Short mmCIF file of C-alpha atoms (C1' of nucleotides) in Angstrom, two decimals:
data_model
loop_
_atom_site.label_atom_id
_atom_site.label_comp_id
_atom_site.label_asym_id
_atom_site.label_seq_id
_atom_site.Cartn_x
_atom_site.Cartn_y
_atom_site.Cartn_z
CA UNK X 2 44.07 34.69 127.98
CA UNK X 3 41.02 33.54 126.56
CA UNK X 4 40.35 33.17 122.74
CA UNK X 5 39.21 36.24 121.17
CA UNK X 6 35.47 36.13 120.97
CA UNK X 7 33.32 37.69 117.96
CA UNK X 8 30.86 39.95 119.89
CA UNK X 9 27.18 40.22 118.34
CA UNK X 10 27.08 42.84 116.03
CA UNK X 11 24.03 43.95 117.85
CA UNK X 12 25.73 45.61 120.64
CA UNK X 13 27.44 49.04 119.97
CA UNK X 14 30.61 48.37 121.57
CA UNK X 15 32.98 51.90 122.83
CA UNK X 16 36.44 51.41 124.13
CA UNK X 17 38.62 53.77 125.49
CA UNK X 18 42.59 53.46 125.04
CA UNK X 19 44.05 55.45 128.12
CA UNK X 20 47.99 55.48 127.71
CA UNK X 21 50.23 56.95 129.80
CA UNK X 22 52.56 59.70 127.81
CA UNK X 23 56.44 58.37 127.94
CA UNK X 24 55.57 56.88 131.28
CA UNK X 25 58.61 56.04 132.82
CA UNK X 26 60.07 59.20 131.99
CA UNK X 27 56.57 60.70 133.36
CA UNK X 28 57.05 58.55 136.64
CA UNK X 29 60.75 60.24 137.28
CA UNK X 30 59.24 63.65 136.21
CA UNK X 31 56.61 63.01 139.12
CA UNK X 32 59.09 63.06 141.79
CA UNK X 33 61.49 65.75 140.02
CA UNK X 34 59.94 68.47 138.61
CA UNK X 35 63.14 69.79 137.15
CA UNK X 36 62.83 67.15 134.62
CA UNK X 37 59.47 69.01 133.14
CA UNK X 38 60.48 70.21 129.44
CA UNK X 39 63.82 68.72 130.05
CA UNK X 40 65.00 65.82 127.47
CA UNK X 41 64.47 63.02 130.07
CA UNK X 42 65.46 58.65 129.41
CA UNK X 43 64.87 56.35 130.97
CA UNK X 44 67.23 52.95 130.08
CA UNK X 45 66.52 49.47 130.20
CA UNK X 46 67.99 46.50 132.25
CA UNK X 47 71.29 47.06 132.72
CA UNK X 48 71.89 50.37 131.53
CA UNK X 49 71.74 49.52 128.35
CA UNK X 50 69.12 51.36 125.77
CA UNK X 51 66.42 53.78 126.33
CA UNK X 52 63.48 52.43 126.35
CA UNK X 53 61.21 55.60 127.33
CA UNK X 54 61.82 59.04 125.83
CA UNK X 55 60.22 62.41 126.99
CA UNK X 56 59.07 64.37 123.86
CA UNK X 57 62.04 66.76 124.21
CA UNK X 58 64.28 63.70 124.29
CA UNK X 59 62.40 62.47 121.17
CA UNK X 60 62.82 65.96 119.31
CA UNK X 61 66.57 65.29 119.44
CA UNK X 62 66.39 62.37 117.71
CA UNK X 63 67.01 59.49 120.29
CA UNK X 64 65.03 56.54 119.24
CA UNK X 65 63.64 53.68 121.25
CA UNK X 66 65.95 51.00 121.83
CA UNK X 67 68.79 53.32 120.64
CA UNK X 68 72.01 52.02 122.98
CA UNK X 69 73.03 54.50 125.22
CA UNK X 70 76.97 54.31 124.28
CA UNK X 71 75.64 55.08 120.40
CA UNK X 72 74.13 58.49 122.36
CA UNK X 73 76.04 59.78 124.02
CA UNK X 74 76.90 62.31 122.22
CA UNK X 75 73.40 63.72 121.55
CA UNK X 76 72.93 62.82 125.48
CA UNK X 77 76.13 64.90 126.17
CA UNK X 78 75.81 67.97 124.00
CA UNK X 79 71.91 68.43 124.78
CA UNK X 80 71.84 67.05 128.69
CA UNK X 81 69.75 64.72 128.31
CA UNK X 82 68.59 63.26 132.01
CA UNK X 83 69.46 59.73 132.00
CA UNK X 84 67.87 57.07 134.77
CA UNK X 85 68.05 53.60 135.24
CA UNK X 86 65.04 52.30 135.01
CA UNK X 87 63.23 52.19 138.38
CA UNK X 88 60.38 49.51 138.26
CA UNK X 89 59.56 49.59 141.96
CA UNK X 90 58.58 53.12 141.45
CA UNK X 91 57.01 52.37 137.96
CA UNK X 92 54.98 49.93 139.05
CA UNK X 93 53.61 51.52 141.97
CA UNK X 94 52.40 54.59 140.06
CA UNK X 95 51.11 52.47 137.41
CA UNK X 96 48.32 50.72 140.41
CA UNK X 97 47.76 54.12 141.24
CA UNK X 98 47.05 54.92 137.34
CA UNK X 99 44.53 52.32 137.41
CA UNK X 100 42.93 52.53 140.53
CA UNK X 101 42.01 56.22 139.42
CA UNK X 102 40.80 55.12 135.95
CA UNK X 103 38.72 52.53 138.00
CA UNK X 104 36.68 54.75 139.06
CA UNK X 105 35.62 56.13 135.66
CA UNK X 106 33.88 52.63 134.02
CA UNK X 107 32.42 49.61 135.47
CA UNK X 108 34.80 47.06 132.77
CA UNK X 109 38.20 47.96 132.67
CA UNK X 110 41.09 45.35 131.23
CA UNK X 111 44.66 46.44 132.40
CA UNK X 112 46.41 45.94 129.10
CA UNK X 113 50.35 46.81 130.30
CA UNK X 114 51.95 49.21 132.63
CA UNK X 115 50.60 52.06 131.21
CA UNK X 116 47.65 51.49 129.13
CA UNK X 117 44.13 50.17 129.92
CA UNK X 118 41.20 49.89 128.34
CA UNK X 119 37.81 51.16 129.26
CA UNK X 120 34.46 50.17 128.07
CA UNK X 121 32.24 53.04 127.39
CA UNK X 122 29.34 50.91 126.37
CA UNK X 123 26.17 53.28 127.74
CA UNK X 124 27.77 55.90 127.93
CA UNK X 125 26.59 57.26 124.34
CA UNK X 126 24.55 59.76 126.35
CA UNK X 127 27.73 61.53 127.20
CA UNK X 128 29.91 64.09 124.85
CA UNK X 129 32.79 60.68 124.76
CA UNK X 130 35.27 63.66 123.98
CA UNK X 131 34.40 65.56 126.52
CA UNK X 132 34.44 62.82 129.43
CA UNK X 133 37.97 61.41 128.07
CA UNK X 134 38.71 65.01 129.00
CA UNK X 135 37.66 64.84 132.16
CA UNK X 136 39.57 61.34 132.45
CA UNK X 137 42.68 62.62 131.63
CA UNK X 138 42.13 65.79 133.90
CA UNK X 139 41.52 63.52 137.12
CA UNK X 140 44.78 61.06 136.21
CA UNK X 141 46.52 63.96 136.00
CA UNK X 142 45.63 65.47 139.22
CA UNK X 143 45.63 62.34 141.30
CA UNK X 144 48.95 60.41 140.01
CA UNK X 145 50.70 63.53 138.48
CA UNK X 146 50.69 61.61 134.84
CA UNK X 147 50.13 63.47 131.72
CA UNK X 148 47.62 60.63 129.29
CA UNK X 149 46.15 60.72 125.57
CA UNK X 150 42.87 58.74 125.14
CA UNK X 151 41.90 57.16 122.13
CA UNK X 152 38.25 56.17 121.65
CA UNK X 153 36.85 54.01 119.04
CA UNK X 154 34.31 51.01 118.04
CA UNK X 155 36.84 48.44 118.52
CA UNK X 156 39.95 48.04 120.09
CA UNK X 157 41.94 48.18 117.28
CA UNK X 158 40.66 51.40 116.19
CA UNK X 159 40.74 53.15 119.66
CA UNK X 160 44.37 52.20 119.97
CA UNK X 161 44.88 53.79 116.34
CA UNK X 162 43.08 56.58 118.05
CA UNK X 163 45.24 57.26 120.98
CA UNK X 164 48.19 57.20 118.75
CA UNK X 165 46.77 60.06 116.46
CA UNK X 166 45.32 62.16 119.31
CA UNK X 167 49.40 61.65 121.02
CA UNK X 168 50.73 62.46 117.97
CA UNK X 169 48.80 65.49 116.54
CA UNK X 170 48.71 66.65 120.42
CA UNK X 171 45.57 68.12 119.00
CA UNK X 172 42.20 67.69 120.55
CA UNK X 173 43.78 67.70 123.97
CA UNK X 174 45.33 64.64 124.19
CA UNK X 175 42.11 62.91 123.08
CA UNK X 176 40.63 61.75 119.82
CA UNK X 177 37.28 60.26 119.09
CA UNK X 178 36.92 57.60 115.97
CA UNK X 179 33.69 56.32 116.63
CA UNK X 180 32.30 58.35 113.41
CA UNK X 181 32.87 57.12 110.34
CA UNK X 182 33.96 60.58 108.57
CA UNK X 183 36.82 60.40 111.46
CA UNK X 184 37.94 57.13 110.51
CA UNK X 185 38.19 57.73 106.60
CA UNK X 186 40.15 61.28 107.25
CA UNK X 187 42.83 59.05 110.05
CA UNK X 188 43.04 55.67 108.43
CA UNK X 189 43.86 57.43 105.11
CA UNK X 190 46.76 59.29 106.50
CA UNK X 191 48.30 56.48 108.71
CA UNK X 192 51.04 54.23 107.61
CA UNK X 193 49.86 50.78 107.47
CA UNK X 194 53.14 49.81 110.06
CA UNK X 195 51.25 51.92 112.59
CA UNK X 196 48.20 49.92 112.64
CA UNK X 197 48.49 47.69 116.23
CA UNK X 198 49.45 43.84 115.31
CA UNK X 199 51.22 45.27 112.17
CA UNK X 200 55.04 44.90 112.82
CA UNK X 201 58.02 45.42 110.48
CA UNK X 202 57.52 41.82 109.21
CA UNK X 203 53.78 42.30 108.18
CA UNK X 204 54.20 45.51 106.96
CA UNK X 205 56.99 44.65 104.41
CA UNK X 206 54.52 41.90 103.18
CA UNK X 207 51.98 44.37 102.78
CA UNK X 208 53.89 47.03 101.13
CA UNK X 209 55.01 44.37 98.76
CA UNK X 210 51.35 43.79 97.52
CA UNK X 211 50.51 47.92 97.34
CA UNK X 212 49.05 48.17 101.02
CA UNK X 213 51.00 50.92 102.37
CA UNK X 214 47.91 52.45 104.51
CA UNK X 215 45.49 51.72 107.80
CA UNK X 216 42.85 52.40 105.13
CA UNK X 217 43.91 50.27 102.19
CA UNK X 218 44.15 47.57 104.60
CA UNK X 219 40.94 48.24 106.00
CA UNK X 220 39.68 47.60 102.39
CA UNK X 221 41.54 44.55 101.33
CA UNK X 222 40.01 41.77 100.35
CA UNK X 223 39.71 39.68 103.49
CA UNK X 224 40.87 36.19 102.37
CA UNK X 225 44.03 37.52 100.68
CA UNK X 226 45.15 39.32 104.10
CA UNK X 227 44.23 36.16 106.21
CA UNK X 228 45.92 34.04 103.61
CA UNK X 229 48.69 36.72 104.25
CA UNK X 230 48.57 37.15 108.05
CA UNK X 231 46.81 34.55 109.32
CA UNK X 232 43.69 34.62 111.18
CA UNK X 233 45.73 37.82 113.61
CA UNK X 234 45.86 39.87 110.33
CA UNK X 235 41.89 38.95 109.26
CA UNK X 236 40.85 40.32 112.63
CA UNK X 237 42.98 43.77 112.19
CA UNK X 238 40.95 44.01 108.97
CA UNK X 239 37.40 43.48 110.51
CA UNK X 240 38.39 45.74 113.52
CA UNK X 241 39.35 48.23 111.55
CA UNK X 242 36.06 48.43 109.26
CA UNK X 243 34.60 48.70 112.66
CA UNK X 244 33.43 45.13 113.77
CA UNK X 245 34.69 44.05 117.04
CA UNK X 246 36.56 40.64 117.35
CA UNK X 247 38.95 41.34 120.56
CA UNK X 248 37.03 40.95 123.70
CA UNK X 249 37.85 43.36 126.89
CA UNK X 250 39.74 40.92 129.21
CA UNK X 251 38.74 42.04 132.38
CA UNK X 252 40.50 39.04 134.27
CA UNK X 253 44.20 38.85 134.72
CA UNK X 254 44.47 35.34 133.77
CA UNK X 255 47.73 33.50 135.36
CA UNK X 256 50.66 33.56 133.51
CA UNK X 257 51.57 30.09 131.26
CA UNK X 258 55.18 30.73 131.07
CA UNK X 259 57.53 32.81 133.68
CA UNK X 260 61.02 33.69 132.39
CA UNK X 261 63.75 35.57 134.02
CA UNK X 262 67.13 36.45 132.35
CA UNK X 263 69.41 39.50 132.61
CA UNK X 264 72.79 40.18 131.14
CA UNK X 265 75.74 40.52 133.11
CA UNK X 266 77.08 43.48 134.55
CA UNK X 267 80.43 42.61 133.49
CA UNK X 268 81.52 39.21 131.83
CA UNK X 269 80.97 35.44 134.06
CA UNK X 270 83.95 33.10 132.90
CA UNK X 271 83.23 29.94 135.52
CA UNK X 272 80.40 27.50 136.05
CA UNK X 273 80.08 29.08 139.94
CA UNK X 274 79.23 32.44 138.65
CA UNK X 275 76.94 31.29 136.55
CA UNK X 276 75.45 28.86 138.98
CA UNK X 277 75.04 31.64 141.66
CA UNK X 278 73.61 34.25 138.90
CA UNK X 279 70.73 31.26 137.85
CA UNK X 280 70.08 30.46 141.32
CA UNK X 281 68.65 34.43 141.63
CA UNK X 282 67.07 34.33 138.61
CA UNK X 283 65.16 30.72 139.86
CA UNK X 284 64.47 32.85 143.43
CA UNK X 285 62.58 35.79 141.35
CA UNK X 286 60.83 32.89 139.00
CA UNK X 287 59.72 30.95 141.64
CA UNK X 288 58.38 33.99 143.64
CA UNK X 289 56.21 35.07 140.72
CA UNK X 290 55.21 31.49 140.43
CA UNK X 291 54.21 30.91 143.93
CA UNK X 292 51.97 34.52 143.80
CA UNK X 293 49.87 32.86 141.27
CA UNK X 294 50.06 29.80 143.48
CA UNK X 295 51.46 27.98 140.04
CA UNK X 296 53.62 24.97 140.04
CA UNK X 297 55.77 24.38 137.36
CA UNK X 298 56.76 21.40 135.59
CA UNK X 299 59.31 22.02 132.47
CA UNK X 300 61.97 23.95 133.54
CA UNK X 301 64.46 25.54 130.66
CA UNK X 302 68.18 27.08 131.67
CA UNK X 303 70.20 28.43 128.96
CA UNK X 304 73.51 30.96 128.70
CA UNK X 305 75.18 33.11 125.72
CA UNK X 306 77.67 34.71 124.64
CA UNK X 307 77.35 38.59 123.83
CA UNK X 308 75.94 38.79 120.39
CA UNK X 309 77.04 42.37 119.41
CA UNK X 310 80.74 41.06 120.00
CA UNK X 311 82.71 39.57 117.64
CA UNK X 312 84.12 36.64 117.79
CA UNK X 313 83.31 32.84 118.47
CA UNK X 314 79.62 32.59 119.85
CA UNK X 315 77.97 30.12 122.36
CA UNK X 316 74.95 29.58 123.12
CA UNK X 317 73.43 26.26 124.72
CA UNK X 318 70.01 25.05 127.06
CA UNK X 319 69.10 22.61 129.03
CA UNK X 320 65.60 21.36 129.55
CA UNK X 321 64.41 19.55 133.02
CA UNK X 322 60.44 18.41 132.83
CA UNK X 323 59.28 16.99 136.40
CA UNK X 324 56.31 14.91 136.71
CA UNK X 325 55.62 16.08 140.13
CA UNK X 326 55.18 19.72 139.59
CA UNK X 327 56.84 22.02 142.01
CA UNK X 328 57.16 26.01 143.00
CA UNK X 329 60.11 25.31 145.82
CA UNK X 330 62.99 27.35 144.86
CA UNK X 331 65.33 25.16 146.70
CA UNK X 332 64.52 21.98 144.27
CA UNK X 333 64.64 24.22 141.26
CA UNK X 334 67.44 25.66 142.14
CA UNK X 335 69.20 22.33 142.00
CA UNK X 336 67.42 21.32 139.38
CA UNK X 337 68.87 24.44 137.49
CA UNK X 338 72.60 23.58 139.14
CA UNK X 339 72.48 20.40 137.39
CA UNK X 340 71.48 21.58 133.91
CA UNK X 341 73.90 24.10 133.80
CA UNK X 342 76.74 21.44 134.56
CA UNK X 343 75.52 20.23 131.60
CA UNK X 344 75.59 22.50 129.02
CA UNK X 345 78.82 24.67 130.95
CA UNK X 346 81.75 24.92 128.49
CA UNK X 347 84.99 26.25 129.96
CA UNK X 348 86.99 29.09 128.17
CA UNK X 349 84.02 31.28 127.27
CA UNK X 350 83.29 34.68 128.29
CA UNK X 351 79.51 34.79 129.12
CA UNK X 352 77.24 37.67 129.17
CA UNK X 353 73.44 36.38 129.79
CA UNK X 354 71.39 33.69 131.57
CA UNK X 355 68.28 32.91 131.90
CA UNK X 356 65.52 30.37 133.29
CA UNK X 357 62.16 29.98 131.89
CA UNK X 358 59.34 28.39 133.57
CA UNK X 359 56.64 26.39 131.52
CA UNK X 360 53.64 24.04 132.00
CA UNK X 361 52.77 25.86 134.77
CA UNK X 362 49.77 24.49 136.45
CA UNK X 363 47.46 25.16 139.26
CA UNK X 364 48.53 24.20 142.30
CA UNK X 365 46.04 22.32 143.60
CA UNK X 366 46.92 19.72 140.41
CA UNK X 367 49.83 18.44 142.06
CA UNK X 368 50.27 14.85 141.11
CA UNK X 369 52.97 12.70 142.70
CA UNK X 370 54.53 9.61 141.29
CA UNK X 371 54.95 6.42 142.44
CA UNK X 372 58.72 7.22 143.27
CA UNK X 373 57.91 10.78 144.64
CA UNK X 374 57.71 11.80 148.55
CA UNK X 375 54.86 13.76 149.54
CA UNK X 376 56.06 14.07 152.82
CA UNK X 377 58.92 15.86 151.32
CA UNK X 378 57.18 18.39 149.01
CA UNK X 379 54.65 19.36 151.84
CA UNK X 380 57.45 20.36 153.83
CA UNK X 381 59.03 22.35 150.78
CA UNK X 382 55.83 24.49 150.59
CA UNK X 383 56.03 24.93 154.77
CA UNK X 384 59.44 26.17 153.73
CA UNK X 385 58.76 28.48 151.13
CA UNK X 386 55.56 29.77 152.55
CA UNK X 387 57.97 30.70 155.41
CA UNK X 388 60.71 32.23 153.08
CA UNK X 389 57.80 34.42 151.74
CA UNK X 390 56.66 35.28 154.62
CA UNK X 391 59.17 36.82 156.16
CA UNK X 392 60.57 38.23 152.50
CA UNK X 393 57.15 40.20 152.27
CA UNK X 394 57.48 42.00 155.86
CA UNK X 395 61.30 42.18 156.02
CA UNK X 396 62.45 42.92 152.72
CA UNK X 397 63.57 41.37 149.45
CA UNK X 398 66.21 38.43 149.67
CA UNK X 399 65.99 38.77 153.57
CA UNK X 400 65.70 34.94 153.33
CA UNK X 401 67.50 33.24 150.94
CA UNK X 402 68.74 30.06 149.75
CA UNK X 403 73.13 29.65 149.66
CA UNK X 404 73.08 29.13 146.04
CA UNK X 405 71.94 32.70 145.32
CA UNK X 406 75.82 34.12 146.72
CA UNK X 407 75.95 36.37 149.79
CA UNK X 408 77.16 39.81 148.39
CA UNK X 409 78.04 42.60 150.52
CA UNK X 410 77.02 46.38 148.52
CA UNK X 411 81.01 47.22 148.58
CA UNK X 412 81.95 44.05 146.07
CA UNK X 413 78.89 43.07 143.68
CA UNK X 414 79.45 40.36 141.72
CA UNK X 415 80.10 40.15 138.19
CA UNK X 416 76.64 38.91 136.73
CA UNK X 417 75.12 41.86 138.91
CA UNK X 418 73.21 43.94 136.38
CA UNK X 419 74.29 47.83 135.93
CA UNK X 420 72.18 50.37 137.63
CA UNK X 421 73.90 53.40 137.97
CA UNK X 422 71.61 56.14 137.64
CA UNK X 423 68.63 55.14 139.33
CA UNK X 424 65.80 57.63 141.78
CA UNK X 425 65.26 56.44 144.87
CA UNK X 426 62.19 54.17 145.38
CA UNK X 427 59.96 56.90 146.68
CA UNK X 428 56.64 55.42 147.16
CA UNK X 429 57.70 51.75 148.09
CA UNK X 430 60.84 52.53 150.58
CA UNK X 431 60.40 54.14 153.93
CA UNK X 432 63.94 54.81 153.85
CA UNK X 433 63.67 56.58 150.28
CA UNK X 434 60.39 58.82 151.04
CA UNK X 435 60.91 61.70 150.05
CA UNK X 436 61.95 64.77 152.29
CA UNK X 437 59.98 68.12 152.09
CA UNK X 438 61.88 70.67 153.65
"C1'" DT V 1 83.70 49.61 128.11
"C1'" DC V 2 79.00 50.15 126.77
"C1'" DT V 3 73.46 47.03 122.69
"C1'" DG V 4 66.71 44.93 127.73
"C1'" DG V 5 63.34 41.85 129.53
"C1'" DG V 6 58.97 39.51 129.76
"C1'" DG V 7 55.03 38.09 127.75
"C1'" DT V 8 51.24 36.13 124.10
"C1'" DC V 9 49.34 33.73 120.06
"C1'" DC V 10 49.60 31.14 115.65
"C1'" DT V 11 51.29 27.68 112.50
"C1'" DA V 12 53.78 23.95 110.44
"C1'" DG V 13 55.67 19.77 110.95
"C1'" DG V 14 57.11 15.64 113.45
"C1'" DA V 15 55.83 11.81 116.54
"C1'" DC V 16 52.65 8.65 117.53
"C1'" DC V 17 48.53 5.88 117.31
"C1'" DC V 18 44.96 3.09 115.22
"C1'" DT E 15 57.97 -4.58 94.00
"C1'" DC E 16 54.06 -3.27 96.16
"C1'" DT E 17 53.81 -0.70 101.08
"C1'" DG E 18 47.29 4.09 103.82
"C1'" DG E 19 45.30 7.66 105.76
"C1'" DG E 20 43.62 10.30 109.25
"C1'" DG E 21 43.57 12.10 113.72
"C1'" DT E 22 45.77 14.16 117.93
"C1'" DC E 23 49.35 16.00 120.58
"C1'" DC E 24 53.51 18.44 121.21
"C1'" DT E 25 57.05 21.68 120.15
"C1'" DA E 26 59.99 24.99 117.88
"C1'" DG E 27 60.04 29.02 115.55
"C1'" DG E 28 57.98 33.25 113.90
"C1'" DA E 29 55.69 37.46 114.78
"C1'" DC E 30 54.06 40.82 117.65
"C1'" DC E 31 53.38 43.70 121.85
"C1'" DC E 32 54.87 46.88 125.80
#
DNA sequence: TCTGGGGTCCTAGGACCC
DNA sequence: TCTGGGGTCCTAGGACCC
């Protein structure tokens, strides 16, 4: 990510905030039309919260994040459709999301899943309205996923755009701030919390000194908010009076830190659970590594407790730095063995693990020691090259290294996440495409 | 019984050096 | 008893986002 760059004032910027509308729960709807103006969650990791809500869902008062065993109730009563979160299928419709907004600008920056932003610079010829319109028509025909569009001057202000024009569900699913009028009639109605970069935190400290709108932020003195926010909260303020400080990011730049941690289906009492759990969380890391063609050189490992229980709480990490970076799952798998005989204490009932990845470097920057063998890490990367390989054209974990456990379906282990509810993966399975009878 | 996961950026303060 | 100051680098923690 490069620093945010102060454009010149001289060019007119326009960008377009195209979000998709409770995606996930859009992406099930997609393959299930029986879900349409049905209360419809999806839940995170695990089965644990939900994390998207259809509008119906929303109407009945589930929140995001709201645990599903707090719910259940409201879930019962109203049947609400619940679904493990599917992100083979998410993901999938979300490249087909973009590859159809592609074709609609020349600069585009893939901001998440299911927003991206468009530059409309030169296109002030156009009714902007009128050709979000058309936008969210096409999306809609092509990927079967409803959108709201925000447009505005910078990107803080089209993103306070597209939440207004969801919202309001006025305008069809679009709203244009690029006039000043607009801006004074929505900043003056819009709680200061729901300004993007604003969280809970910020917004307390801003209520605290009288700013309890986008507007009476947008008109603070400038100094006093940096001296409040820091430089993040000094650039809200100029983006919101219109002057553009965040750059479209058209590049995907590589990641700097890869992390991957789940909680336990059910609770891991000994170090060989754990040890087997970490060694699939290092397999995923590494993969997602590798596809940047990454190496990495600090390696973290830590383990918990569950937090919501009572009772005595552990948590403890390990770090590992290598001087010879490396992407080969089989050293960092041992390398992650090792820690975790390290900071294992017996007796404790365990509920999460995780590995994190850091100083990740280029590849090509590999720098041995005196004490390293090359010999030995060219023939890791043979390996894993290999391993992918044959993982990309046979399947997931077709290859794998002993550490990661061999589990038959019948008897999954007990750090194997929760995923009861989940579609089939239509558009990335052969086995699970769907039949039209 | 059951409460997610994966990222980024910014800042303050310590370590270290000259 | 007196006992500098400034610069850089690194890291942990805070805050935010989807």
């Amino acid at each position: 990510m490069s620093t945010p760059r102060v454009l010149s004032p001289a060019t007119p910027n326009v960008f377009a905030l195209v979000d998709g509308n409770s995606f996930y729960c859009s992406c099930e709807r997609v393959f299930n039309p029986s879900l349409n103006n049905q209360p419809v969650i999806v839940l995170s990791n695990n089965d644990g919260c939900a994390v998207s809500r259809s509008d119906e869902a929303k109407a009945l008062g589930i929140k995001m994040g709201d645990p599903l065993h707090l719910i259940k109730d409201i879930v019962k009563r109203n049947r609400v459709r619940v679904y493990s979160s599917n992100y083979a299928l998410y993901g999938d419709l979300s490249a087909r999301m973009m590859s159809t907004l592609a074709q609609f600008t020349p600069e585009m920056e893939v901001y998440s899943i299911d927003e991206a932003f468009l530059s409309l610079d030169g296109f002030g010829n156009r009714d902007l309205s009128e050709y979000a319109r058309e936008i969210r028509r096409v999306v809609r025909r092509d990927t079967g996923i409803p959108t709201a569009i925000g447009i505005g001057p910078t990107k803080v202000l089209a993103k306070v755009a597209n939440r207004v024009a969801k919202k309001n569900n006025r305008n069809d699913g679009v709203l244009n701030l690029c006039d000043r009028a607009t801006q004074e009639e929505v900043l003056h109605t819009l709680p200061v919390e729901d300004v993007w970069g604003i969280g809970a935190r910020s917004a307390a400290k801003l209520n605290h000194v009288g700013v309890r709108t986008a507007k009476q932020l947008r008109d603070a003195n400038l100094d006093e908010m940096q001296r409040l926010l820091t430089i993040v909260g000094r650039r809200i303020v100029l983006e919101l009076r219109g002057e553009s400080c965040l750059a479209l990011e058209m590049i995907q730049e590589d990641r700097k830190q890869i992390v991957c941690s789940k909680s336990f289906g059910r609770p891991v009492y000994t170090l060989a659970e754990l040890q087997e759990a970490v060694a699939n969380y290092v397999t995923r890391a590494c993969e997602k590594l590798r596809r940047q063609d990454g190496i990495c050189h600090t390696m973290s490992v830590f383990i918990q407790t569950n937090r919501f229980k009572d009772g005595p709480q552990y948590y403890n990490s390990g770090m590992i730095k290598m001087d010879a970076g490396t992407s080969s799952t089989i050293r960092l798998s041992a390398a992650a063995n090792r820690v975790l005989e390290q900071i294992f204490r017996e007796g404790i009932e365990y509920k999460k693990a995780g590995v994190i990845f850091s100083d990740i470097r280029p590849s090509a920057s590999v720098q041995f020691s005196l004490f390293d063998d090359q010999g030995q890490h060219s023939q890791d990367a043979k390996v894993m090259k290999v391993m992918d390989a044959i993982n990309a054209r046979m399947g997931r974990n077709t290859l794998k290294i002993g550490a990661c456990g061999n589990t038959s379906p019948s008897e999954a282990p007990a750090w194997e996440m929760q995923a009861k509810m989940r579609t089939p993966c239509y558009t990335t399975r052969w086995a699970d495409l769907l039949k039209v009878k």
